[in-house]
mmCIF file of C-alpha atoms in Angstrom:
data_model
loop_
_atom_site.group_PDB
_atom_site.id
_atom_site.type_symbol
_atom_site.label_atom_id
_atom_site.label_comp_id
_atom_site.label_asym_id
_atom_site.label_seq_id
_atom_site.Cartn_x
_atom_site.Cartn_y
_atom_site.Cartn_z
ATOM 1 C CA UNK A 114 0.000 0.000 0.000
ATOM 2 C CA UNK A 115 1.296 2.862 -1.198
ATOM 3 C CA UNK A 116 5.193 2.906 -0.558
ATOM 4 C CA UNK A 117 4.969 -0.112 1.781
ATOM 5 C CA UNK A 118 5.755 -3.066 0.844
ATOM 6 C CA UNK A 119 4.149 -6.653 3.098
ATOM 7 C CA UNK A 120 5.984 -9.723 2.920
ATOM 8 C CA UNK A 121 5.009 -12.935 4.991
ATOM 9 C CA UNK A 122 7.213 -15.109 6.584
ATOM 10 C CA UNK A 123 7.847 -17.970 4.308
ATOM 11 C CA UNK A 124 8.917 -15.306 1.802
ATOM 12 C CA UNK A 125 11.357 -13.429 3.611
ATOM 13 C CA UNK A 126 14.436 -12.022 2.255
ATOM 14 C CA UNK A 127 13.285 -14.230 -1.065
ATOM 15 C CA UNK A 128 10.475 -12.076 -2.739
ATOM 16 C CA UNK A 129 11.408 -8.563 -4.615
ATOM 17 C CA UNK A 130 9.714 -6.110 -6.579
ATOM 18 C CA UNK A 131 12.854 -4.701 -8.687
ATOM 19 C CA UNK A 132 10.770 -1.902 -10.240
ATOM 20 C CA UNK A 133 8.869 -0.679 -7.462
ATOM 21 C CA UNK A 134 8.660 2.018 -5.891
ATOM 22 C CA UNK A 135 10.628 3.687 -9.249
ATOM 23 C CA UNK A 136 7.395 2.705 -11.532
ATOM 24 C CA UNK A 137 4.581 2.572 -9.486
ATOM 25 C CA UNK A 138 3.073 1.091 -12.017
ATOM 26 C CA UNK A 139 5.458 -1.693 -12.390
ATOM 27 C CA UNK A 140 4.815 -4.212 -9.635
ATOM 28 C CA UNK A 141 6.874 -7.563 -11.478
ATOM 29 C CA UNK A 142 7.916 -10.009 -8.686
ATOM 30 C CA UNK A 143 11.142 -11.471 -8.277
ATOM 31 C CA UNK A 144 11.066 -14.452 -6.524
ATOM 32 C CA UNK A 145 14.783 -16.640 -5.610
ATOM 33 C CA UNK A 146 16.417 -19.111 -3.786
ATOM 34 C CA UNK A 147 13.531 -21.495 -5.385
ATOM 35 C CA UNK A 148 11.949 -24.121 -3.405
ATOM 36 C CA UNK A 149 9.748 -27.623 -4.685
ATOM 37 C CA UNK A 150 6.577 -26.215 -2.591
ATOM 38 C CA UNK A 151 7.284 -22.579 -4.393
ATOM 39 C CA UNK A 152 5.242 -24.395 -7.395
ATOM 40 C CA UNK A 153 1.863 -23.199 -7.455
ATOM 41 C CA UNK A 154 -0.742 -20.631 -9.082
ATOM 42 C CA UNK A 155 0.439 -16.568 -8.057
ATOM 43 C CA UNK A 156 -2.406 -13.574 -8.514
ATOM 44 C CA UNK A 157 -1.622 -10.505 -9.191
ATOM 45 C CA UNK A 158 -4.149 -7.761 -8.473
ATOM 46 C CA UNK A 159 -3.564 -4.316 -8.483
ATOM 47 C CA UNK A 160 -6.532 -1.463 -7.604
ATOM 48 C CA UNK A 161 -6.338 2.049 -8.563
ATOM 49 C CA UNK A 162 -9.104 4.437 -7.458
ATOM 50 C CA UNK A 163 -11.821 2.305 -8.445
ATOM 51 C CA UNK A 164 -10.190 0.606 -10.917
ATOM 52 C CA UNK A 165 -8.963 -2.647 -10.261
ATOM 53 C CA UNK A 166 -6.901 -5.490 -12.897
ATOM 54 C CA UNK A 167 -5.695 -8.730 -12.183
ATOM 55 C CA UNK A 168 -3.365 -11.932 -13.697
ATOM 56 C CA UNK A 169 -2.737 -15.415 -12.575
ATOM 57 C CA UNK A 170 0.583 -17.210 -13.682
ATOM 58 C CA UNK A 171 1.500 -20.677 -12.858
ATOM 59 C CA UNK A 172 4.939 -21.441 -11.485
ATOM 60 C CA UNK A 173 6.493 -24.814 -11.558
ATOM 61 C CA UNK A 174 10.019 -25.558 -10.312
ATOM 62 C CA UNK A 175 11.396 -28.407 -11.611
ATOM 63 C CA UNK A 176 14.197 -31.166 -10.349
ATOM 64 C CA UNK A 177 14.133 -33.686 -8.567
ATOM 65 C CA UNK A 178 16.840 -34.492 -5.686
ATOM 66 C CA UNK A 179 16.878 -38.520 -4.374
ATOM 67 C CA UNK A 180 18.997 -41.036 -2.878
ATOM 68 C CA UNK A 181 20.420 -43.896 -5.011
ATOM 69 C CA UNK A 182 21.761 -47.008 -4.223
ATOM 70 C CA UNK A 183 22.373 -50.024 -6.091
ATOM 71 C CA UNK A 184 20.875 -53.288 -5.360
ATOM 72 C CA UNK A 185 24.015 -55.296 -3.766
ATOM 73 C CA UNK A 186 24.412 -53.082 -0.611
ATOM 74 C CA UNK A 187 23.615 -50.107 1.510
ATOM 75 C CA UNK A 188 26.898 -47.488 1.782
ATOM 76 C CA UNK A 189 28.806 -49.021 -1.107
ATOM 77 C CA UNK A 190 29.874 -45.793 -3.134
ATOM 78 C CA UNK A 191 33.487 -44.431 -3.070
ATOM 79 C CA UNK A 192 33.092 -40.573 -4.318
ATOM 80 C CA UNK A 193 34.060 -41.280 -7.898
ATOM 81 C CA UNK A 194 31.908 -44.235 -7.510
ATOM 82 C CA UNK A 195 28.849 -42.196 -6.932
ATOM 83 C CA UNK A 196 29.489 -39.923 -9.339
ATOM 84 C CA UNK A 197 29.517 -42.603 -11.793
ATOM 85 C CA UNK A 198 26.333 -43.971 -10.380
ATOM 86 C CA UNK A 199 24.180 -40.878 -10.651
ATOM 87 C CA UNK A 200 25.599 -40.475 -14.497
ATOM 88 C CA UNK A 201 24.389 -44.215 -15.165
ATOM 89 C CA UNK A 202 21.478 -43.869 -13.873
ATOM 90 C CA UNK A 203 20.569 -40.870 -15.762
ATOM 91 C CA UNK A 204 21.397 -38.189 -13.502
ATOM 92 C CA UNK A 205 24.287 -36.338 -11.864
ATOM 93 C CA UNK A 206 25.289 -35.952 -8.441
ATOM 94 C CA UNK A 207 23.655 -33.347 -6.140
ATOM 95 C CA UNK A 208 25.018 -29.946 -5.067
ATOM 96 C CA UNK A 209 24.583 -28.864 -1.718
ATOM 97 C CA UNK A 210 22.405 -26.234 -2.783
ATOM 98 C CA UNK A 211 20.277 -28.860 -4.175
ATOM 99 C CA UNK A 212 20.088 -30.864 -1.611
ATOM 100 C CA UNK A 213 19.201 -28.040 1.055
ATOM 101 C CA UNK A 214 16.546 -26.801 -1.179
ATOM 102 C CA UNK A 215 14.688 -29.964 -1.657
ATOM 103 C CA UNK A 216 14.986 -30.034 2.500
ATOM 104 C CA UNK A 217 13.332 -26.690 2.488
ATOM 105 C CA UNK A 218 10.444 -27.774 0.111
ATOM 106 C CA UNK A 219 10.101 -31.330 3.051
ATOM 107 C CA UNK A 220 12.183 -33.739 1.708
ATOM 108 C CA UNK A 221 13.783 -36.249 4.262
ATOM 109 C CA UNK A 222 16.239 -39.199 4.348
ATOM 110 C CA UNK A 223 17.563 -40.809 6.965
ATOM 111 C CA UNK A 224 20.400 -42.094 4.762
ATOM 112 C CA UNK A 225 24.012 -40.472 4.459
ATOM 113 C CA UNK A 226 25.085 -39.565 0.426
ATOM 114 C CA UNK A 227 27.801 -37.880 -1.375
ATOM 115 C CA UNK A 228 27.257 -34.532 -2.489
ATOM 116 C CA UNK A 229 29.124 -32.856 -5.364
ATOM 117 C CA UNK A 230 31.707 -31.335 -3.157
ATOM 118 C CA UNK A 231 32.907 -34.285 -1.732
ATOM 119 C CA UNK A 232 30.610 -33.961 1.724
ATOM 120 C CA UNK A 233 28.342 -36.150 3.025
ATOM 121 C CA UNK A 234 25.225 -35.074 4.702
ATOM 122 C CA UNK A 235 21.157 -36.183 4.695
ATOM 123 C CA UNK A 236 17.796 -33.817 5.505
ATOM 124 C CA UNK A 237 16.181 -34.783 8.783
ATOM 125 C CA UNK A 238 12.944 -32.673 8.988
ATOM 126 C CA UNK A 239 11.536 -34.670 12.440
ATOM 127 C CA UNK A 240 14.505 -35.196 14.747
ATOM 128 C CA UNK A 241 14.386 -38.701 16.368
ATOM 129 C CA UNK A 242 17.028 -41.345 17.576
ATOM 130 C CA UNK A 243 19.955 -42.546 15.100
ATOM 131 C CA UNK A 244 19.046 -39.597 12.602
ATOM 132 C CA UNK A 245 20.322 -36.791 15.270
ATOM 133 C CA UNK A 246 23.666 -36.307 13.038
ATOM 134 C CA UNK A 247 25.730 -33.369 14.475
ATOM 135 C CA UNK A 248 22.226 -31.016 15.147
ATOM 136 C CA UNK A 249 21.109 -33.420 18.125
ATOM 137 C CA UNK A 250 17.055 -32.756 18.144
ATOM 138 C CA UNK A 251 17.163 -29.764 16.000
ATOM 139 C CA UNK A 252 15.928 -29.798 11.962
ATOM 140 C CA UNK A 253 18.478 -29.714 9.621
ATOM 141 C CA UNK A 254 20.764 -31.571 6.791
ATOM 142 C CA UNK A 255 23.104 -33.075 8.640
ATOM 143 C CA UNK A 256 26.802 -32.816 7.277
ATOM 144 C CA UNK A 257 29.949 -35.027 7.988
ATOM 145 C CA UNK A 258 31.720 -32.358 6.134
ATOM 146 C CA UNK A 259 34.645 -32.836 3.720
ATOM 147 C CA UNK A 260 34.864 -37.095 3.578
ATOM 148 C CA UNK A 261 37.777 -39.313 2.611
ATOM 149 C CA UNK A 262 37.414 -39.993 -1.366
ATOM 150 C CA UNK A 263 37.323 -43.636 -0.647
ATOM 151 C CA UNK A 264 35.143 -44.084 2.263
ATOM 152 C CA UNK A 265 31.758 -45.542 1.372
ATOM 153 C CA UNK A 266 28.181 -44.124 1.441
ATOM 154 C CA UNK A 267 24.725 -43.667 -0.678
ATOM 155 C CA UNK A 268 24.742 -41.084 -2.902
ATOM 156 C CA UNK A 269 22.065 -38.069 -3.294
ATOM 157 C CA UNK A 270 21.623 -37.640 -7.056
ATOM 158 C CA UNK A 271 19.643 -34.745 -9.313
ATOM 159 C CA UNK A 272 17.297 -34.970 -12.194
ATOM 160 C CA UNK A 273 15.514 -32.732 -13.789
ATOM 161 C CA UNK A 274 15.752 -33.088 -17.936
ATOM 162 C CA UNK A 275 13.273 -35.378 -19.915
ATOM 163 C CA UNK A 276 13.637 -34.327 -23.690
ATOM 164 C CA UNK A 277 10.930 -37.305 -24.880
ATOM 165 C CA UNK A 278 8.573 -39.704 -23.623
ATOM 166 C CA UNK A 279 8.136 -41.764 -20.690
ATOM 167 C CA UNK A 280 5.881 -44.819 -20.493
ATOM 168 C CA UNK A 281 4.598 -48.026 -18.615
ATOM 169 C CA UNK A 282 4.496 -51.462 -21.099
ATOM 170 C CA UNK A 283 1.807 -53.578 -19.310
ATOM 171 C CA UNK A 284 1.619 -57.340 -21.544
ATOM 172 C CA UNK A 285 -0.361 -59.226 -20.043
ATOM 173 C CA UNK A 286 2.016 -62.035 -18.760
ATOM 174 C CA UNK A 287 4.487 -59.603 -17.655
ATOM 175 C CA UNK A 288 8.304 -59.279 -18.329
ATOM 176 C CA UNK A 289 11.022 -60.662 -17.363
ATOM 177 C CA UNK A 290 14.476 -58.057 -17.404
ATOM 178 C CA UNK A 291 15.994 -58.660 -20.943
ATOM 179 C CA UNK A 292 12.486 -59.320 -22.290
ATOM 180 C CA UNK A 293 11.457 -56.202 -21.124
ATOM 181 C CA UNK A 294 14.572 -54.320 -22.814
ATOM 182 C CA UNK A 295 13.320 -56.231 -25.639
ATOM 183 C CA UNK A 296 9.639 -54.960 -25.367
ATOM 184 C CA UNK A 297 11.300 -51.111 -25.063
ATOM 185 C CA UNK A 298 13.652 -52.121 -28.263
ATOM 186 C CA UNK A 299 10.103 -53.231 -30.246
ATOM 187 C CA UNK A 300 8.406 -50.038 -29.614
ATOM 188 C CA UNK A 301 11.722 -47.428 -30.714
ATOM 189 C CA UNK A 302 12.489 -46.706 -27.117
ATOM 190 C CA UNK A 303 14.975 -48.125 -24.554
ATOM 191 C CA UNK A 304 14.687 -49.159 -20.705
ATOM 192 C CA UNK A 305 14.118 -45.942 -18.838
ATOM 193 C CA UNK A 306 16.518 -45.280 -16.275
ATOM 194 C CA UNK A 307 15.981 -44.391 -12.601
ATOM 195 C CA UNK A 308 16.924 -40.594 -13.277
ATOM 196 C CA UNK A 309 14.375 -40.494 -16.489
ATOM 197 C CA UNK A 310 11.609 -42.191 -13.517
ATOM 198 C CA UNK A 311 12.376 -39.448 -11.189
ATOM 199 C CA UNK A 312 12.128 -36.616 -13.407
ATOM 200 C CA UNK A 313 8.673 -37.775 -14.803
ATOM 201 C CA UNK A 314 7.216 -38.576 -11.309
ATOM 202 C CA UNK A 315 8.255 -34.781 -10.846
ATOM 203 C CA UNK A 316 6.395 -34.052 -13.780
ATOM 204 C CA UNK A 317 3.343 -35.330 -12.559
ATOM 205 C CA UNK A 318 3.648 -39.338 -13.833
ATOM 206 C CA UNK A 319 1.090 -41.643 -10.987
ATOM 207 C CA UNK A 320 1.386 -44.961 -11.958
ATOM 208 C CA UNK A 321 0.485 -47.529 -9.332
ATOM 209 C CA UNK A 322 2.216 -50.390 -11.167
ATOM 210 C CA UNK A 323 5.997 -51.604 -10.773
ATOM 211 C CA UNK A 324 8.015 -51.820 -13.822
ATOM 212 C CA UNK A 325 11.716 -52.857 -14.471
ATOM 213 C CA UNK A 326 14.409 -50.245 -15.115
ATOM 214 C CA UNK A 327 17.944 -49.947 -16.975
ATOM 215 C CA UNK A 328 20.178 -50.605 -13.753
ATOM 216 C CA UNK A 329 17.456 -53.969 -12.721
ATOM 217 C CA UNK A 330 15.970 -52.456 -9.882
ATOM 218 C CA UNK A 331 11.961 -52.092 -10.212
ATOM 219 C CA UNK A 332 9.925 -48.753 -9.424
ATOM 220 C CA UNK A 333 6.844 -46.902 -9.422
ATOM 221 C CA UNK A 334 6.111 -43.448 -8.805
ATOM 222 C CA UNK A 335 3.247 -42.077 -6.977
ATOM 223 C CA UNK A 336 1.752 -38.796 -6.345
ATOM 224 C CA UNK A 337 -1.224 -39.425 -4.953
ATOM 225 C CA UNK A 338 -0.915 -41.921 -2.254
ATOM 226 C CA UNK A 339 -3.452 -44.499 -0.652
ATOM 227 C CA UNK A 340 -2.675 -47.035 1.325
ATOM 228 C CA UNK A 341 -3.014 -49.638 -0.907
ATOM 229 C CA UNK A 342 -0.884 -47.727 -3.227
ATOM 230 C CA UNK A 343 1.947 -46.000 -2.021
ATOM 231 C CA UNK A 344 1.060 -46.151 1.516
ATOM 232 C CA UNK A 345 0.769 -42.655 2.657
ATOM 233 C CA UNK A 346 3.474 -40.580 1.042
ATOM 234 C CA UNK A 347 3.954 -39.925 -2.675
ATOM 235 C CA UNK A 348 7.565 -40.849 -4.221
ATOM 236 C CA UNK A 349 9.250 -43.294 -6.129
ATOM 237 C CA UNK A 350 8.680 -46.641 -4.824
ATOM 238 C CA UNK A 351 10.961 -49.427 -5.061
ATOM 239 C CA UNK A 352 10.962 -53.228 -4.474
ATOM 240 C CA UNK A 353 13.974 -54.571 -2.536
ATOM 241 C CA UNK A 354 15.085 -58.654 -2.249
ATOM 242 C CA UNK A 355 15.642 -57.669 1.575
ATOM 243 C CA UNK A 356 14.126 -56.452 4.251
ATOM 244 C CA UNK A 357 17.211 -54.370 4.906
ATOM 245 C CA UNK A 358 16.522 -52.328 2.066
ATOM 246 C CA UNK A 359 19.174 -53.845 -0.390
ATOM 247 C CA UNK A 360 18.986 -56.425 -3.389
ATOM 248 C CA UNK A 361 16.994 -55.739 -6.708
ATOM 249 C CA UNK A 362 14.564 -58.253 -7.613
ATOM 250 C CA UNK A 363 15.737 -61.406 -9.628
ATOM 251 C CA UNK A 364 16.223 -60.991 -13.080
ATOM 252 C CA UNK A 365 13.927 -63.980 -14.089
ATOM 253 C CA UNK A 366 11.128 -62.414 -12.349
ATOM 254 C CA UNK A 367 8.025 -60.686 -13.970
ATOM 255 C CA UNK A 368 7.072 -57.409 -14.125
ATOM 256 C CA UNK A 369 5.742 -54.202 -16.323
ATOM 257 C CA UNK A 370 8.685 -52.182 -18.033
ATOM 258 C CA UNK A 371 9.193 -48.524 -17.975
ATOM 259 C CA UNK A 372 10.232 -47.119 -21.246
ATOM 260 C CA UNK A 373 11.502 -43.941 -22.861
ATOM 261 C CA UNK A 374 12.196 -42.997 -26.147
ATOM 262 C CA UNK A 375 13.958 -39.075 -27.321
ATOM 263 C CA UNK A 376 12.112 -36.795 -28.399
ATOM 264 C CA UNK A 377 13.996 -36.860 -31.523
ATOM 265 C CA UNK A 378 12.984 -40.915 -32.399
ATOM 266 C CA UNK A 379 10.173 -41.709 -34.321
ATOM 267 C CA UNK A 380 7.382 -43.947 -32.814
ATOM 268 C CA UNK A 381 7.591 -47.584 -34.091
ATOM 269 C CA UNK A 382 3.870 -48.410 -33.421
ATOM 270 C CA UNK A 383 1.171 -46.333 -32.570
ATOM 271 C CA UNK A 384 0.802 -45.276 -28.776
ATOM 272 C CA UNK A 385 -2.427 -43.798 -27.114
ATOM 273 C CA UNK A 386 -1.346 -40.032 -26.045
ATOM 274 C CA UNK A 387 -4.144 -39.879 -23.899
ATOM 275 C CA UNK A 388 -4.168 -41.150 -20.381
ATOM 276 C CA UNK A 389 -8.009 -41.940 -20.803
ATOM 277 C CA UNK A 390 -7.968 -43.404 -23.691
ATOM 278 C CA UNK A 391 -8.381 -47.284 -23.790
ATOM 279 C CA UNK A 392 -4.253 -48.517 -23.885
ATOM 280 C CA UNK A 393 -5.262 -52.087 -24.795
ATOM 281 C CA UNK A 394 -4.337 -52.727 -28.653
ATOM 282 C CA UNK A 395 -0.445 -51.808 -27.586
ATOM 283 C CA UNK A 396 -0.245 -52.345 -23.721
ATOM 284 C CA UNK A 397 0.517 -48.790 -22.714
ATOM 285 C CA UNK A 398 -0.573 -47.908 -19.539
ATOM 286 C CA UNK A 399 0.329 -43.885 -19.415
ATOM 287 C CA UNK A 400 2.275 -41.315 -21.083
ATOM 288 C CA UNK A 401 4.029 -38.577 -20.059
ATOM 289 C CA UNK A 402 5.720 -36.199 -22.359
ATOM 290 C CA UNK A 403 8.059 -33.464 -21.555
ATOM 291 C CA UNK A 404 9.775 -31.425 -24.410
ATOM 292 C CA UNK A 405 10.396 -27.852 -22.615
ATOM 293 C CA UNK A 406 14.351 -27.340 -21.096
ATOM 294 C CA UNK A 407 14.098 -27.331 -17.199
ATOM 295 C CA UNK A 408 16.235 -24.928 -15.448
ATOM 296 C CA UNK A 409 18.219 -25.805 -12.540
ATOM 297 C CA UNK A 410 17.565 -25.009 -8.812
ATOM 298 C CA UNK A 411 20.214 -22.772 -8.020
ATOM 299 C CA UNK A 412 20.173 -21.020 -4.403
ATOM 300 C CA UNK A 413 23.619 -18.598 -2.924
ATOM 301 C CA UNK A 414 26.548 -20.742 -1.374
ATOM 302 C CA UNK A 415 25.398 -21.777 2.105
ATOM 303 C CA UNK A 416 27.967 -21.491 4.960
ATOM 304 C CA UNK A 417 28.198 -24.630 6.221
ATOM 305 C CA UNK A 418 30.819 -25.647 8.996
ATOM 306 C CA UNK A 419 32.364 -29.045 9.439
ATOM 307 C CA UNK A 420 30.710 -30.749 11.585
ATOM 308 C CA UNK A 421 31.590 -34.197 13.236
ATOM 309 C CA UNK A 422 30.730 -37.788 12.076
ATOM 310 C CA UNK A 423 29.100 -40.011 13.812
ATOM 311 C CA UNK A 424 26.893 -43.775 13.475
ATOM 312 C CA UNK A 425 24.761 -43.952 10.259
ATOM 313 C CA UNK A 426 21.855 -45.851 10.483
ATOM 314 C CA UNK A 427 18.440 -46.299 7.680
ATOM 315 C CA UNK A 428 15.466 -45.867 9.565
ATOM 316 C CA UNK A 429 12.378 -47.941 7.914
ATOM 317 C CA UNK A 430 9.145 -46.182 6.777
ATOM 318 C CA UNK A 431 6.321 -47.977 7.587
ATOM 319 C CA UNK A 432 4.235 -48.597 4.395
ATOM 320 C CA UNK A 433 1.045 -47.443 6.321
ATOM 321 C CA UNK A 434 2.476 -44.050 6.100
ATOM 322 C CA UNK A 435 1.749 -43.154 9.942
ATOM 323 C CA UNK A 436 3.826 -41.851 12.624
ATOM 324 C CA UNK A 437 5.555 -45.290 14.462
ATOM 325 C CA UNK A 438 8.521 -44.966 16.540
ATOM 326 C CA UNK A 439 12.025 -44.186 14.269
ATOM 327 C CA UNK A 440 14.566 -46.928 15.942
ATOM 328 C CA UNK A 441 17.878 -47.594 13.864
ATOM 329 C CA UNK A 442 18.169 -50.245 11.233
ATOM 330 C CA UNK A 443 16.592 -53.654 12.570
ATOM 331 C CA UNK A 444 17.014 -55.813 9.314
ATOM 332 C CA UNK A 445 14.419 -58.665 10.997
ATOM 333 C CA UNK A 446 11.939 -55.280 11.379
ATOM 334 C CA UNK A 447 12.247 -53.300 8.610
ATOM 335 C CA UNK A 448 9.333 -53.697 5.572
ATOM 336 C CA UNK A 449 10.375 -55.414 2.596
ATOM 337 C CA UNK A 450 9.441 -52.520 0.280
ATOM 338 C CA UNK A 451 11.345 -49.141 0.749
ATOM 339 C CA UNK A 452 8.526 -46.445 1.005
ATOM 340 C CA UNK A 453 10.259 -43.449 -0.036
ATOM 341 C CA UNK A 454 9.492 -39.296 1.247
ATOM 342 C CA UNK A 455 10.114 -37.315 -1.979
ATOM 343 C CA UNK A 456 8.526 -33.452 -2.180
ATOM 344 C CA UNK A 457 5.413 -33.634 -4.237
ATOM 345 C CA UNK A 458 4.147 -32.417 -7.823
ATOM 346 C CA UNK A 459 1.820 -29.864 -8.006
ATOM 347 C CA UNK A 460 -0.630 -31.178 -10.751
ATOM 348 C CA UNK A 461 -0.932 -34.884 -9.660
ATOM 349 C CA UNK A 462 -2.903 -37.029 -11.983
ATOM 350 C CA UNK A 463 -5.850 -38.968 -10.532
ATOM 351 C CA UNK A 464 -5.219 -42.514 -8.978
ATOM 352 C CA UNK A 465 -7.002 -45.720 -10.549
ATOM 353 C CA UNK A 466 -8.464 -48.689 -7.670
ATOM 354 C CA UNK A 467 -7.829 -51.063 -10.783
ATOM 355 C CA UNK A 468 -3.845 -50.153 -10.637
ATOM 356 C CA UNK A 469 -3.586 -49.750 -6.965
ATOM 357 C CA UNK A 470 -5.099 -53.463 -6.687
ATOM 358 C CA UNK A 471 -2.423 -54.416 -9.404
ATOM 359 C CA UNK A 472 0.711 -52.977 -7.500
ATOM 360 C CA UNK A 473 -0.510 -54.296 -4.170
ATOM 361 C CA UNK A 474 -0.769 -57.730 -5.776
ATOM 362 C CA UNK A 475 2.813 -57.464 -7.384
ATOM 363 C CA UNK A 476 4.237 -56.781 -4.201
ATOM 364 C CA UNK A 477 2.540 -59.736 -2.656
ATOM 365 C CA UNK A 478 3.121 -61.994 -4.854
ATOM 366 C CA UNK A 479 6.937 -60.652 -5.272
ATOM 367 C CA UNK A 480 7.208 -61.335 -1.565
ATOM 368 C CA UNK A 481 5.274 -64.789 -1.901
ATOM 369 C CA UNK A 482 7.767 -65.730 -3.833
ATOM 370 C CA UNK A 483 11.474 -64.647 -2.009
ATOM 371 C CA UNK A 484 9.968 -66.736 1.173
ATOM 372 C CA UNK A 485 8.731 -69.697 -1.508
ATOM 373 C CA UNK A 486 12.753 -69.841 -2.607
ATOM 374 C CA UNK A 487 14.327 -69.452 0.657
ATOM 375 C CA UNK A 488 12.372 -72.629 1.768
ATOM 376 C CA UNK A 489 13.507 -74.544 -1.241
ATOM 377 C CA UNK A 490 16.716 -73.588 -0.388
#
């Protein structure tokens, strides 16, 4: 009003309006150090006398910061190794910026990674017991500082660009891995990769059906939870061999595939663009396309100072998504299928009771299986 200028909390120090008060009738906002939750619809009205105007433009910040491990064990990345990992996968390893801005927008792990500059830290939004790190019962990412090169951890990787499509194959007996790179091969596309999953679940991709991926490991994502689907936070899901959170699935066993193909292929068989639409003549589930160049998250250097190391320890998530007690890593206690926190999309397509049926029944009869093999053995 007039020369005054209100800003509330959650904007402090972040919000500008670079023209104002020189053109008063210039009232463009500047808005930095982006956040995930910053996504969302922003009015502009402005009243003079009795005249009033006003404009609505939708804001969506994109990337996508998660932890990655392979299948054979928890903490097995040297720096260079993880490095290597997050460019296999489709990704690349995440700053510290990155990483602290995804905390700020409610993303938390309970799992120690390898940042960019050679530090190791993990976002703890609800303090409990074995995720304390060097802030004791204070919110934070927690940082080791500066790590040894060759000392082993997880590894927090970054996503963001997805320059083609994205989709589920669904055949009706399922896939096993190479037939599934096979199915991707048919259709002019290749095995997605974890990084190509993440950025379309960021996108808005809800697919309550678990599909093989390049590195053997087999994911979902989900932004609209239930608890048949997802439990009750959205993310990536993934199905692990062991209850300690390690081990893809077996190669020989069946599953959907999730495919991608560039932007700059040709499709070898005609696809159903709409989500809607009946997939059944080609087994396509969903679509998601993304053409437009994302732009990276980028917030100023923060001053962080070393801080000590201490015990590392993965604290389950319960798959009914409530609030049970956080105790360290109890292999013969923690849930078979990893139940990931990852900040949500804004625009989240609507679920399906048919899919969520079809995921919970994978992940039974994955599980039916394991315990059917380790009695034979």
């Amino acid at each position: 009003r007039g020369l005054r200028v209100k800003v509330s909390e959650a904007y402090r120090f972040r919000v500008a309006l670079p023209a104002y008060p020189a053109s008063l009738t210039d009232v463009s906002l500047a808005l930095s150090e982006l956040r995930p939750n910053d996504s969302g619809i922003y009015r502009c009205e402005v009243q003079h006398g009795i005249d009033d105007s006003s404009d609505a433009v939708e804001v969506k910040v994109k990337g996508v910061v998660f932890l990655y491990r392979e299948g054979s064990a928890r903490y097995a990345f040297s720096f260079t190794g993880a490095q290597e990992a997050c460019a296999r996968i489709g990704a690349r390893i995440a700053t510290p910026e990155q990483l602290y801005a995804a905390y700020l927008g409610g993303y938390e792990q309970c799992d120690a990674g390898w940042l960019s500059d050679q530090t190791v830290r993990y976002p703890i939004q609800t303090p409990r017991e074995a995720c304390y790190g060097d802030m004791d019962g204070f919110p934070g990412v927690r940082n080791y500082g500066v790590v040894d090169p060759d000392d082993l951890y997880d590894v927090y990787c970054y996503a963001e660009d997805l320059n083609g499509e994205l989709f589920l194959g669904a055949p009706a007996d399922k896939l096993t891995l190479e037939e599934a790179r096979a199915y991707c091969r048919e259709r002019g596309a290749e095995i997605a990769t974890t990084g190509q999953l993440y950025a379309a679940w960021d996108g808005g991709l809800d697919r309550c059906s678990p599909g093989w991926l390049a590195d053997g490991s087999v994911r979902y994502p989900i932004v609209t939870p239930s608890q048949r689907c997802g439990g009750g936070l959205p993310g990536v899901k993934t199905l692990f061999l062991f209850p300690n959170q390690t081990g893809f699935p077996n190669k020989h066993s069946r599953f959907n595939v999730y495919c991608f193909r560039d932007s700059a292929q040709p499709s070898a068989m005609p696809e159903a663009s709409d989500p809607a639409s009946d997939p059944a003549s080609d087994g396509l589930e969903a679509i998601v396309t993304v053409t437009e160049t994302l732009e990276e998250l980028q917030l100023p250097q923060e001053a962080v100072e070393s801080e000590s190391r201490g015990a590392i320890y993965s604290i389950p998530i319960v798959e009914d998504g409530g609030g049970g007690s956080s105790t360290p890593e109890d292999p013969t206690e923690a849930p078979r299928t990893l139940l990931e926190f990852e900040p949500p999309s804004i625009v989240p397509p609507l679920g399906s009771s048919e899919e969520e049926g079809k995921a919970l029944e994978e992940e039974e009869k994955y599980t039916d299986e394991e315990e059917e093999d380790e009695e034979e053995e």
